[in-house]
Tab-separated table of C-alpha atoms and ligand atoms in Angstrom:
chain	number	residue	atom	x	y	z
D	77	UNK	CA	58.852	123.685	92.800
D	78	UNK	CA	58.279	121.271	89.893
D	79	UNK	CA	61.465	119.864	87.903
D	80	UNK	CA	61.455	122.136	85.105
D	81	UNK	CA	60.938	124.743	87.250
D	82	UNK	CA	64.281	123.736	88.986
D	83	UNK	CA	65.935	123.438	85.940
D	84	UNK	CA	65.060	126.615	84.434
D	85	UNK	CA	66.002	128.646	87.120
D	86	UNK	CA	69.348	129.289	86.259
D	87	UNK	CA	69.582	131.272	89.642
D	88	UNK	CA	69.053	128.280	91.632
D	89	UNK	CA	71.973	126.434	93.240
D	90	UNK	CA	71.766	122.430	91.978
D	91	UNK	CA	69.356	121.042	94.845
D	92	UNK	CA	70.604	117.662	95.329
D	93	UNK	CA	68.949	113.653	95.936
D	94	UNK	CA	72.077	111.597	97.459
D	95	UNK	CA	72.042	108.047	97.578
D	96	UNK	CA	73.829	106.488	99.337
D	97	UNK	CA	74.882	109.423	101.497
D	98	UNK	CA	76.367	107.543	104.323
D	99	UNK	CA	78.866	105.852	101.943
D	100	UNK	CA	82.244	107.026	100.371
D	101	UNK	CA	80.981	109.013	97.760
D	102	UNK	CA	78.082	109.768	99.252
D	103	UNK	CA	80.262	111.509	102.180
D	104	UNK	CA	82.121	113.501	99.692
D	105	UNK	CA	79.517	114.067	97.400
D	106	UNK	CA	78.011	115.670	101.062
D	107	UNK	CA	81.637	117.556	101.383
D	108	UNK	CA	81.409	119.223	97.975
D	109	UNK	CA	77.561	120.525	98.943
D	110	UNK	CA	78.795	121.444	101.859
D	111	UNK	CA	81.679	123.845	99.860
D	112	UNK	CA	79.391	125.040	97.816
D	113	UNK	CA	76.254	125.462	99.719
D	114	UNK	CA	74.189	123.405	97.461
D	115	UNK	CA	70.979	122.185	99.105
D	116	UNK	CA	69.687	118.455	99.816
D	117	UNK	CA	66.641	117.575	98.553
D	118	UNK	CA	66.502	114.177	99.618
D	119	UNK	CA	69.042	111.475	101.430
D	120	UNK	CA	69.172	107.977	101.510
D	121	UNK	CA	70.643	104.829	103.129
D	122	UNK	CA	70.974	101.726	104.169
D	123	UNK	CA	71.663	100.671	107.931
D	124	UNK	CA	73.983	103.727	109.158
D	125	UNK	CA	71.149	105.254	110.575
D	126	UNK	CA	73.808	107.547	113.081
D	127	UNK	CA	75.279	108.965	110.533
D	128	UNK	CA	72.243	109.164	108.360
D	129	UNK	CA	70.941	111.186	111.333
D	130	UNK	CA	73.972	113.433	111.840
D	131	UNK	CA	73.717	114.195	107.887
D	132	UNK	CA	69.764	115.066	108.024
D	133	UNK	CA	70.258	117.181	110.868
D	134	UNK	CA	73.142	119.423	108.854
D	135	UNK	CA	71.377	119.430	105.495
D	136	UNK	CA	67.740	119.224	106.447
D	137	UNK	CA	66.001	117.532	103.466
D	138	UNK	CA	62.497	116.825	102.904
D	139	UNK	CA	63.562	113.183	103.286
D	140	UNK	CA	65.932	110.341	104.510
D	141	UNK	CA	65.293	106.910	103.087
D	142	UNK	CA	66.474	104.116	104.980
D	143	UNK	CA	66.163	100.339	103.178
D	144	UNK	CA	66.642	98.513	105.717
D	145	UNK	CA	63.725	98.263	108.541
D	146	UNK	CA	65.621	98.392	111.692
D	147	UNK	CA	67.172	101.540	110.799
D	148	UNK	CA	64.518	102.767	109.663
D	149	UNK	CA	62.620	102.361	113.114
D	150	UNK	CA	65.621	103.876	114.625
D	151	UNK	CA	66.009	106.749	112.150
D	152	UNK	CA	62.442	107.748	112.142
D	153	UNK	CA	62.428	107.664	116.309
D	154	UNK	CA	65.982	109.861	116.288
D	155	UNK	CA	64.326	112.382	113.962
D	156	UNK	CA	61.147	112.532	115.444
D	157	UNK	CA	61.394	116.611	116.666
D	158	UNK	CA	61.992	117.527	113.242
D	159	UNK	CA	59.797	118.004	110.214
D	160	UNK	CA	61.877	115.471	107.928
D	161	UNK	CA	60.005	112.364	106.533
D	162	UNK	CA	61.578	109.200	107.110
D	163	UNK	CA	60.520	106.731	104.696
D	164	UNK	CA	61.836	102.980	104.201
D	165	UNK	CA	62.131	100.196	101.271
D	166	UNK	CA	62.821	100.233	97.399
D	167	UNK	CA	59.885	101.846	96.584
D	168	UNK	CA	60.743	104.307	98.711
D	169	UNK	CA	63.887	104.673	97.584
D	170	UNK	CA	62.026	105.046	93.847
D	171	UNK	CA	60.420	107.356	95.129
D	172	UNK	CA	62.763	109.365	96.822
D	173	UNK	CA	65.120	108.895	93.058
D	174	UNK	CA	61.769	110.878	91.221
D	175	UNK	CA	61.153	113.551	93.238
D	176	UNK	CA	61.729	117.466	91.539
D	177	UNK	CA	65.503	118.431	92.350
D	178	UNK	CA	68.063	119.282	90.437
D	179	UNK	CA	70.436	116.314	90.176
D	180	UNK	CA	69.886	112.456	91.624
D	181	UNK	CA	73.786	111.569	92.705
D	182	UNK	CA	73.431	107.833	93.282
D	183	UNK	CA	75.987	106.287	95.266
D	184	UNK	CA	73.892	103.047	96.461
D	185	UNK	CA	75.970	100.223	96.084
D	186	UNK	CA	74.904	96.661	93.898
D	187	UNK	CA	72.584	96.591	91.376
D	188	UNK	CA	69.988	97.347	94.032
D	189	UNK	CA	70.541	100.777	92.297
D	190	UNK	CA	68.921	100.288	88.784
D	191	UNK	CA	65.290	100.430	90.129
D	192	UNK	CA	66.507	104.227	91.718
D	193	UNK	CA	68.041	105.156	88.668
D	194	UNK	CA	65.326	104.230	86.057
D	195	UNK	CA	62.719	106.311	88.265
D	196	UNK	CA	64.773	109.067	88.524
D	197	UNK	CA	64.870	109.562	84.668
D	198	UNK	CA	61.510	108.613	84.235
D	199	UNK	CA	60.704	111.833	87.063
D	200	UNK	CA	63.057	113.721	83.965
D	201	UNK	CA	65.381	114.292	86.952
D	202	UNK	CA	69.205	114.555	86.384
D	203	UNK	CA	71.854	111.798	87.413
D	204	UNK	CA	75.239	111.680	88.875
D	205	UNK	CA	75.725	107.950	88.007
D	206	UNK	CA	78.513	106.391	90.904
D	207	UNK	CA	76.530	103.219	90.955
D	208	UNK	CA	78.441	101.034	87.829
D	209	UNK	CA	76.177	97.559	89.094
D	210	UNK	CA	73.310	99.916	87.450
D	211	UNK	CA	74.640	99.766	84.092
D	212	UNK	CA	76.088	96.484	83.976
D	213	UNK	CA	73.140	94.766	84.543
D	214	UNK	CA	70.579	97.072	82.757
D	215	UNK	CA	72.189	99.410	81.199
D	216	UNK	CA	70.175	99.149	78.125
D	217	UNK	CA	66.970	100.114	79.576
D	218	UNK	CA	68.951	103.024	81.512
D	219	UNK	CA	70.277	104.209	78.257
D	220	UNK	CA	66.896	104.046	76.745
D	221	UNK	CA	64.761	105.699	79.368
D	222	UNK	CA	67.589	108.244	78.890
D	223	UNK	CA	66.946	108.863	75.699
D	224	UNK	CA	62.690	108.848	76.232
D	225	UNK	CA	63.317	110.992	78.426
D	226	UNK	CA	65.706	113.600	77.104
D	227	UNK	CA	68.014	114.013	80.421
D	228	UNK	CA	71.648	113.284	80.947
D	229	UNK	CA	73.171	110.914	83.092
D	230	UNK	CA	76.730	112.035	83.910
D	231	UNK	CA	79.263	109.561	85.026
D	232	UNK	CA	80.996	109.843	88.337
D	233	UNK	CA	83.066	106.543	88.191
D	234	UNK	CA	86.736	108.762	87.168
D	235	UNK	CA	87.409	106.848	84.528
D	236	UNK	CA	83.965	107.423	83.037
D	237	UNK	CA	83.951	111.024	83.795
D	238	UNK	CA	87.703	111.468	82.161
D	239	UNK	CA	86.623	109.520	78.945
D	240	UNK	CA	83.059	112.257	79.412
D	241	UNK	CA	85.058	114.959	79.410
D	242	UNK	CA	87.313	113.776	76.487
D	243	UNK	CA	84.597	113.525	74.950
D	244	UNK	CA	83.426	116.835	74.937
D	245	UNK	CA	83.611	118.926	71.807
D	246	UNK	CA	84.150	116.019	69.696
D	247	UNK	CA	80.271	114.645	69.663
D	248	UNK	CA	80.682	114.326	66.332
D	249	UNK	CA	84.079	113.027	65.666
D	250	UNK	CA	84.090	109.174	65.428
D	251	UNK	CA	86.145	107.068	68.530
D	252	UNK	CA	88.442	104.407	67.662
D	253	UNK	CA	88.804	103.420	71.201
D	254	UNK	CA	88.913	103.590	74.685
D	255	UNK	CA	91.690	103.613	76.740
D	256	UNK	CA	90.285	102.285	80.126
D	257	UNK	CA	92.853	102.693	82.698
D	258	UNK	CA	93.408	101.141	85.727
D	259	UNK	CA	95.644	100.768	88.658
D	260	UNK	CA	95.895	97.526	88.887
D	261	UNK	CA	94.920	97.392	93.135
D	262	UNK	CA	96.987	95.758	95.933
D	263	UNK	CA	97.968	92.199	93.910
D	264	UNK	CA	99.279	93.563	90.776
D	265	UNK	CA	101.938	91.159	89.703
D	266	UNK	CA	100.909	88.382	91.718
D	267	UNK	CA	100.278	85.116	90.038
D	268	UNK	CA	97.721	82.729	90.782
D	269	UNK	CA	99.595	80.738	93.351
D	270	UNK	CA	100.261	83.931	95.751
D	271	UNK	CA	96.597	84.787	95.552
D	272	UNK	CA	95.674	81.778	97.720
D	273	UNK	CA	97.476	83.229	100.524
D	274	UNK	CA	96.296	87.148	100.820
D	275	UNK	CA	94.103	88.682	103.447
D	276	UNK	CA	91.043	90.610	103.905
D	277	UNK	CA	93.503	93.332	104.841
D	278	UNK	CA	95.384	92.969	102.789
D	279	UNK	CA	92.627	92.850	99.616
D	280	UNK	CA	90.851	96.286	101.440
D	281	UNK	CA	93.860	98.009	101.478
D	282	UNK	CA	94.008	99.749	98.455
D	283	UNK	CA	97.004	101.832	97.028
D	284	UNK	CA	95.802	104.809	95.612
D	285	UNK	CA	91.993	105.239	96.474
D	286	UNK	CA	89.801	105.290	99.526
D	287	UNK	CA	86.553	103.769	98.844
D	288	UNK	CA	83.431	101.609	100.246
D	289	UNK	CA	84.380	97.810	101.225
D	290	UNK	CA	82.518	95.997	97.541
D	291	UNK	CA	84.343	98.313	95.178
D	292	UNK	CA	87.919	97.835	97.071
D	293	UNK	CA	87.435	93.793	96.607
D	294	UNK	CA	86.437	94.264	93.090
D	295	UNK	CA	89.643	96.447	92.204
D	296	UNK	CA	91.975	93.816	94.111
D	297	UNK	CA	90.304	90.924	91.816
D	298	UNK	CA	89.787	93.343	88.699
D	299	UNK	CA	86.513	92.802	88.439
D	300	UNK	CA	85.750	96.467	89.016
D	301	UNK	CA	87.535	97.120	85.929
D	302	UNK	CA	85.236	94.286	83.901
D	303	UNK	CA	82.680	96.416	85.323
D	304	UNK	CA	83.987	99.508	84.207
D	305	UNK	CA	84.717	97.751	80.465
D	306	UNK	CA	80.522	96.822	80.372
D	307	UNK	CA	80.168	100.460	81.801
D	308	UNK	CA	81.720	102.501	78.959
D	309	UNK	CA	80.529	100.104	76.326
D	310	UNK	CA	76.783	100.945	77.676
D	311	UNK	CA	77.708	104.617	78.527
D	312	UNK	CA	79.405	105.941	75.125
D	313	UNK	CA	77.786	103.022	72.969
D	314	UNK	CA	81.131	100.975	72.016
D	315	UNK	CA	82.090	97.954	71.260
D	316	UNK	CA	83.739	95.617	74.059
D	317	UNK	CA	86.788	95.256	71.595
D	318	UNK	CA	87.123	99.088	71.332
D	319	UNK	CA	87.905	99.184	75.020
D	320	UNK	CA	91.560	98.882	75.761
D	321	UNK	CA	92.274	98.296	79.348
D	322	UNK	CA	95.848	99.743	80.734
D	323	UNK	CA	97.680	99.477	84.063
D	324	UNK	CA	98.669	102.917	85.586
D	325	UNK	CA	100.037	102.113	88.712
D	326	UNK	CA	99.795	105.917	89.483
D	327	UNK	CA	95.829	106.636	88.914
D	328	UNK	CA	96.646	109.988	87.812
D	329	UNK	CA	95.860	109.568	83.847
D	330	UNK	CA	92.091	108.505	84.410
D	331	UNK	CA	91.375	107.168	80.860
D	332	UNK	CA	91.490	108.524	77.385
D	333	UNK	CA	89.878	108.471	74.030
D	334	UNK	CA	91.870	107.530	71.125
D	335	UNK	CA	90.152	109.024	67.894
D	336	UNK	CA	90.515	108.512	64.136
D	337	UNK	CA	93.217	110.824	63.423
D	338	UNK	CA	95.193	109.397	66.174
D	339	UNK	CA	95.062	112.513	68.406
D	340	UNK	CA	94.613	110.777	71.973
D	341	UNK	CA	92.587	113.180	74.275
D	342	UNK	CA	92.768	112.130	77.958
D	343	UNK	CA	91.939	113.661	81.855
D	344	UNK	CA	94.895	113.984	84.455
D	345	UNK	CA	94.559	115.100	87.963
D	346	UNK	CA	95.286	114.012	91.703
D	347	UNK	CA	93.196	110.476	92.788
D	348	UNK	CA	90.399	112.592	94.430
D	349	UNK	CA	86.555	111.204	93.316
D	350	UNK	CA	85.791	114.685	94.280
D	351	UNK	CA	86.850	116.096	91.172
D	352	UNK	CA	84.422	114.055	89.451
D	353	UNK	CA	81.685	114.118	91.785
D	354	UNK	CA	82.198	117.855	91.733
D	355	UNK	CA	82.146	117.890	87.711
D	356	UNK	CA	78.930	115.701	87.771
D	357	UNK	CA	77.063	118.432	89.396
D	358	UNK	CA	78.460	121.247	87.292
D	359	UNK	CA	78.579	119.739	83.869
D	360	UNK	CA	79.252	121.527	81.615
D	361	UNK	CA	80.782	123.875	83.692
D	362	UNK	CA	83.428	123.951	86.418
D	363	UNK	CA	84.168	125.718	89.887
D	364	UNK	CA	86.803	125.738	91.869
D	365	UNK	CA	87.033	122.859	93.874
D	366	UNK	CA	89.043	121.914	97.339
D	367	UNK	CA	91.104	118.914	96.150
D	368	UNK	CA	94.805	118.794	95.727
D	369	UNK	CA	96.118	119.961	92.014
D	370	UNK	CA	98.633	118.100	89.921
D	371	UNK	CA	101.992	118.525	89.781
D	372	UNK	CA	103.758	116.271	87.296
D	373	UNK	CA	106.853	117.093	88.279
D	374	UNK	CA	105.813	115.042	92.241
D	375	UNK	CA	104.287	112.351	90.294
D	376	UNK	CA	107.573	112.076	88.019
D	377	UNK	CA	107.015	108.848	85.905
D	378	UNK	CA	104.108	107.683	84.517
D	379	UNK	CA	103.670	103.404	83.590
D	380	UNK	CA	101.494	101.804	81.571
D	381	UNK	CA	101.282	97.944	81.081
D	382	UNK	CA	98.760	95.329	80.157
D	383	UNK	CA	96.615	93.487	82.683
D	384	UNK	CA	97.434	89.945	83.967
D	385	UNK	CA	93.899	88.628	82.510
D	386	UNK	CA	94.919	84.471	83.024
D	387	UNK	CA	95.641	85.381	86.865
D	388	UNK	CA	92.743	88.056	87.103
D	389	UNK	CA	89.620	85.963	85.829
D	390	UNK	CA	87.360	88.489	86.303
D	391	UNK	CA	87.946	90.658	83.988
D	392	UNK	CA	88.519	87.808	81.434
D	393	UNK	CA	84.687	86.834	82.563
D	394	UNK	CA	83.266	90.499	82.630
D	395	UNK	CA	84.623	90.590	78.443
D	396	UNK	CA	82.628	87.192	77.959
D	397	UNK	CA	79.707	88.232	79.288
D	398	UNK	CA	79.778	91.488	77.969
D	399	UNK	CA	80.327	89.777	74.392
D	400	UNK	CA	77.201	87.323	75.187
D	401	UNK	CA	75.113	90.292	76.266
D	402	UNK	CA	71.193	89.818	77.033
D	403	UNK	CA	71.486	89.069	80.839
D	404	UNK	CA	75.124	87.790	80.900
D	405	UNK	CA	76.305	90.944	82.642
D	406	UNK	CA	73.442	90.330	85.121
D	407	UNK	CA	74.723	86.800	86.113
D	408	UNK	CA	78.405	88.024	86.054
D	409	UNK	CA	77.358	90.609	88.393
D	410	UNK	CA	74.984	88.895	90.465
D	411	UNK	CA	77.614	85.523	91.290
D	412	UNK	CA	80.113	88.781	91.846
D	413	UNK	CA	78.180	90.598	94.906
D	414	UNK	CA	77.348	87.197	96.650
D	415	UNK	CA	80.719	86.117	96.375
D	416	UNK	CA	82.286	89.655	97.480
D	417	UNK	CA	79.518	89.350	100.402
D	418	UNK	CA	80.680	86.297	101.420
D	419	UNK	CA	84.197	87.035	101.186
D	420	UNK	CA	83.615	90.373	103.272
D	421	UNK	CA	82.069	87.840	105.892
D	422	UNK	CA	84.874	85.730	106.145
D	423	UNK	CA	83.284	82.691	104.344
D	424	UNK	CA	85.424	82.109	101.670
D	425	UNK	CA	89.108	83.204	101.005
D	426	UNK	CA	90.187	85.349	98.045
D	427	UNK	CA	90.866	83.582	95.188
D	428	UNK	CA	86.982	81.898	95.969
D	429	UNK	CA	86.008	85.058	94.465
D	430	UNK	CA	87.215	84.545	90.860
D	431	UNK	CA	86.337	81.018	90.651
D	432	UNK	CA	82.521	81.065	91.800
D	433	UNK	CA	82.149	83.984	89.358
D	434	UNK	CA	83.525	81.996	86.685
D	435	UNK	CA	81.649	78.323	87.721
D	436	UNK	CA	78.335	80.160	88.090
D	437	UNK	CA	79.018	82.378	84.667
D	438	UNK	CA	80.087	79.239	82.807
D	439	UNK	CA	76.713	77.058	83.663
D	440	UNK	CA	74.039	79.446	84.299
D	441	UNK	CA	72.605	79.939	80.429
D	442	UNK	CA	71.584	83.647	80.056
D	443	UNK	CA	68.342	85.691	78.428
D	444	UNK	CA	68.893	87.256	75.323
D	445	UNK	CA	65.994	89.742	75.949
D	446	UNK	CA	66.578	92.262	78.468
D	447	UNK	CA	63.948	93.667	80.698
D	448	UNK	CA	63.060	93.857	84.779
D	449	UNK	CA	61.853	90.774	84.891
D	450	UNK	CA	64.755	88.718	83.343
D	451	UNK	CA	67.317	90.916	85.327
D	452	UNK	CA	65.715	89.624	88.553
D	453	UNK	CA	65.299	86.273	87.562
D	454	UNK	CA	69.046	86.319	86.366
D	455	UNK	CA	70.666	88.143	89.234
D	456	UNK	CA	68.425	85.481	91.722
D	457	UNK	CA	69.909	82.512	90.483
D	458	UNK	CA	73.032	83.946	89.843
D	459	UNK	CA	73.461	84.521	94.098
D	460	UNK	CA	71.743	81.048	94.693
D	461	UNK	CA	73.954	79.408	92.650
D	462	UNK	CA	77.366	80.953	94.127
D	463	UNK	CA	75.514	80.475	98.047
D	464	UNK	CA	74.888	77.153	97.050
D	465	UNK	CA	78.598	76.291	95.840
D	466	UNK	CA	79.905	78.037	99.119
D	467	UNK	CA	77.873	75.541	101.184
D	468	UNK	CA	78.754	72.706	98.954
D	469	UNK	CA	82.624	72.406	99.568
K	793	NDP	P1	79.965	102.328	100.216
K	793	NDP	O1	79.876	100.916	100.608
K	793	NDP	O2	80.958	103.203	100.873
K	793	NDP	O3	78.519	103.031	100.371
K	793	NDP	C1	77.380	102.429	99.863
K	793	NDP	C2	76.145	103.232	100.201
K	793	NDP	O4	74.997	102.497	99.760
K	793	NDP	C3	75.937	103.480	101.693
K	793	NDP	O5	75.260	104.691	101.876
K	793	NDP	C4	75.049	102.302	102.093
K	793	NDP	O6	74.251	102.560	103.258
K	793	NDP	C5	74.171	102.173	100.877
K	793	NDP	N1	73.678	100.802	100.688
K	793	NDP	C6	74.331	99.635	100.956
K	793	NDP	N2	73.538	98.581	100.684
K	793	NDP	C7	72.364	99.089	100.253
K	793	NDP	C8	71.115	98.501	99.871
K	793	NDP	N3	70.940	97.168	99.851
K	793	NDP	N4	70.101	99.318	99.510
K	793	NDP	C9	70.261	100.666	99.509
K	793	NDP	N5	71.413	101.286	99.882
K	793	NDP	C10	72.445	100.504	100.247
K	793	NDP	O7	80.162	102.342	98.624
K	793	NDP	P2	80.957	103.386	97.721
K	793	NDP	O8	80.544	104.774	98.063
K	793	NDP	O9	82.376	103.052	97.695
K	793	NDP	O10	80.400	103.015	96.276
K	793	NDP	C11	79.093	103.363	95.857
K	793	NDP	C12	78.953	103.065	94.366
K	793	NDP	O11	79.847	103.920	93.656
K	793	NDP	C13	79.348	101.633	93.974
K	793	NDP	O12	78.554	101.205	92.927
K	793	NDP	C14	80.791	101.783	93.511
K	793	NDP	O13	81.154	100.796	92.573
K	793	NDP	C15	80.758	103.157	92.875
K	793	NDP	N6	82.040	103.859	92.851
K	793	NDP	C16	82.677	104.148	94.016
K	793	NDP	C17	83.898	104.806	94.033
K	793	NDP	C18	84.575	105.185	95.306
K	793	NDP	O14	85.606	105.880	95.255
K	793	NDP	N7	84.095	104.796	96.450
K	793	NDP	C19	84.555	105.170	92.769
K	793	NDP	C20	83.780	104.865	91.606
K	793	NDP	C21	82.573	104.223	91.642
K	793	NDP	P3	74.769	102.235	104.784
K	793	NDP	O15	76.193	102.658	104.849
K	793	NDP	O16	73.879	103.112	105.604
K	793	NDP	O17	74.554	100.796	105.068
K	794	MG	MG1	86.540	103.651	88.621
């Protein structure tokens, strides 16, 4: 069946691409299929080929992509008695991203996503947009080949999806601003000083959300929310200063629009990404689901205070480079994944994380014009440079 096809039949249950299956919202975006009996076109990832395996054999899609080559040998040998294709690489994974189904959820994580994203809306395919690294570094040329190509990308991030859906029925209505919330992760109300001293344990153990082992470093440092700011600038086409980050210790309000009248329209519910995953597939409408409800009288009091930005650099960075623009975001990201990488590996401590961000941001100069090429070349150097100032000291 060809895309439109799939899209007109209204019949249909959403056939889905995952990418990223193996990962955390790749798993749940698998657990809300699996509620709902949706089918699985396609699945991809990255070494996990066990679980990739287990996941191909309960879903049976026409294919499992795995990037990385030794899985793949492994993956293709496990599911040799079946009819699925194993395939392996980043053209693969394009591939994979532009075949007919109903919805492309990608979950990858880095901005080894774009690539996967851009083909899927060139294929006029549907996306579930988890992977932030996409938009940050090209989110211009998403945003266009979403346009070109007249499909929606829905945001699964929660704070993207709440400010989505308070969005919705006001298209037309201007938005003052953004409130981008966030809960502030494990160091909130540390100062610079007690950074030097915290753990990888302690930086992966987040208070309120269970999530992959990048995006739990980024929320202890902030940077996922300087992510998040160059997200909803790209996604609902504001201005960086229109974005108004707040800490809510309790992640229950998951951002808000403010609009001209002053009437502030914002999404509540439990800490649970699979209320949004589940919305992404839905859109515009909405099922019942199997996550917790709210009850404001358990959660009680709700706070809201502004983020330490002289302790937590990153985000400081992430508004510079969004305010450069061109392939600023790029860089920022880039330096951000090699350090996280190396901090995950036990190479550098914490507060490394902040500071190669900000060395490589302040002397790598950045393109103003933004296409493939000059993304590549940008987020290159930007992971030389940081490798290279890890092996320097
Ligand atoms: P995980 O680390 O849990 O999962 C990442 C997935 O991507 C895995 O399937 C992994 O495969 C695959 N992957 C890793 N490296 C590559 C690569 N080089 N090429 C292709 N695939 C790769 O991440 P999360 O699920 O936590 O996050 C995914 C994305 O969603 C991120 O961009 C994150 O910022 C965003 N996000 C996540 C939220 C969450 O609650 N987790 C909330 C909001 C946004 P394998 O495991 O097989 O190696
Ligand atoms: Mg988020």
């Amino acid at each position: 069946m060809d895309n439109d096809t799939l899209r007109e039949n209204k019949t249909e249950l959403p056939a889905l691409a995952v990418l990223g299956s193996t990962g955390s919202i790749g798993t749940q975006t698998l657990d809300v299929a699996r509620m709902h009996g949706y089918r699985i076109t396609a699945l991809s990832a990255h070494t996990n080929f066990k679980l990739a395996e287990e996941q191909a054999r309960e879903f049976h899609p026409k294919t499992v992509c795995m990037t990385d080559e030794t899985a793949y040998r492994e993956l293709k040998t496990r599911l040799a008695d079946t009819d699925i294709t194993v395939t392996c690489g980043i053209d693969a994974l394009c591939e994979t991203a532009a075949a007919p189904c109903g919805m492309v959820i990608n979950a990858v994580v880095g901005m080894v996503g774009l690539e996967p994203t851009l083909a899927a809306l060139n294929a006029r395919n549907r996306v579930g947009l988890a992977n932030k690294e996409t938009l940050v570094t090209g989110g211009e040329l998403v945003k266009a080949a979403e346009k070109a190509n007249g499909v929606d990308i829905v945001p699964i991030d929660s704070e993207h999806s709440a400010i989505f859906q308070s969005l919705m029925g006001n298209e037309h209505n201007k938005i003052e601003k953004i409130i981008l919330t966030a809960s502030g992760g494990p160091f909130f109300g540390y100062n610079k000083d007690m950074l030097r001293n915290v753990t990888m344990e302690q930086a992966l153990h987040h208070p309120n959300w269970s999530m992959g082992r990048k995006i739990t470093t980024d929320s202890a440092t902030l940077m996922n929310k300087g992510l998040e700011l160059i997200e909803a600038v790209r996604l609902f086409d504001v201005a960086p200063e229109q974005v108004e980050v707040v800490v809510h210790r309790q992640s229950i309000l998951h951002s808000a629009v403010e609009y001209e009248d002053g009437a502030v329209i914002g999404q509540l519910g439990v800490p649970d990404m699979k209320i949004p995953i589940q919305f992404a597939i839905t859109y515009p409408k909405r099922l019942p689901s199997c996550s917790k409800k709210l009850s404001l009288f358990d959660v009680g009091t709700m706070t809201f205070e502004r983020a330490d930005e002289e302790t937590f650099v990153c985000l400081a960075e992430a508004r510079k480079a969004i305010a450069k623009g061109g392939t600023a975001p790029t860089i920022l990201n880039g330096a951000n994944e090699a350090a996280v990488a190396a901090f995950l590996d036990g190479k550098i401590p914490f507060y490394r994380i902040g500071e190669l961000v900000c060395e490589c941001c302040a002397k790598l100069p950045h393109e103003r014009t933004v296409t493939l090429d000059t993304i590549h070349a940008a987020d290159s150097e930007a992971r030389r440079r940081v490798n290279a100032l890890i092996t320097e000291k």
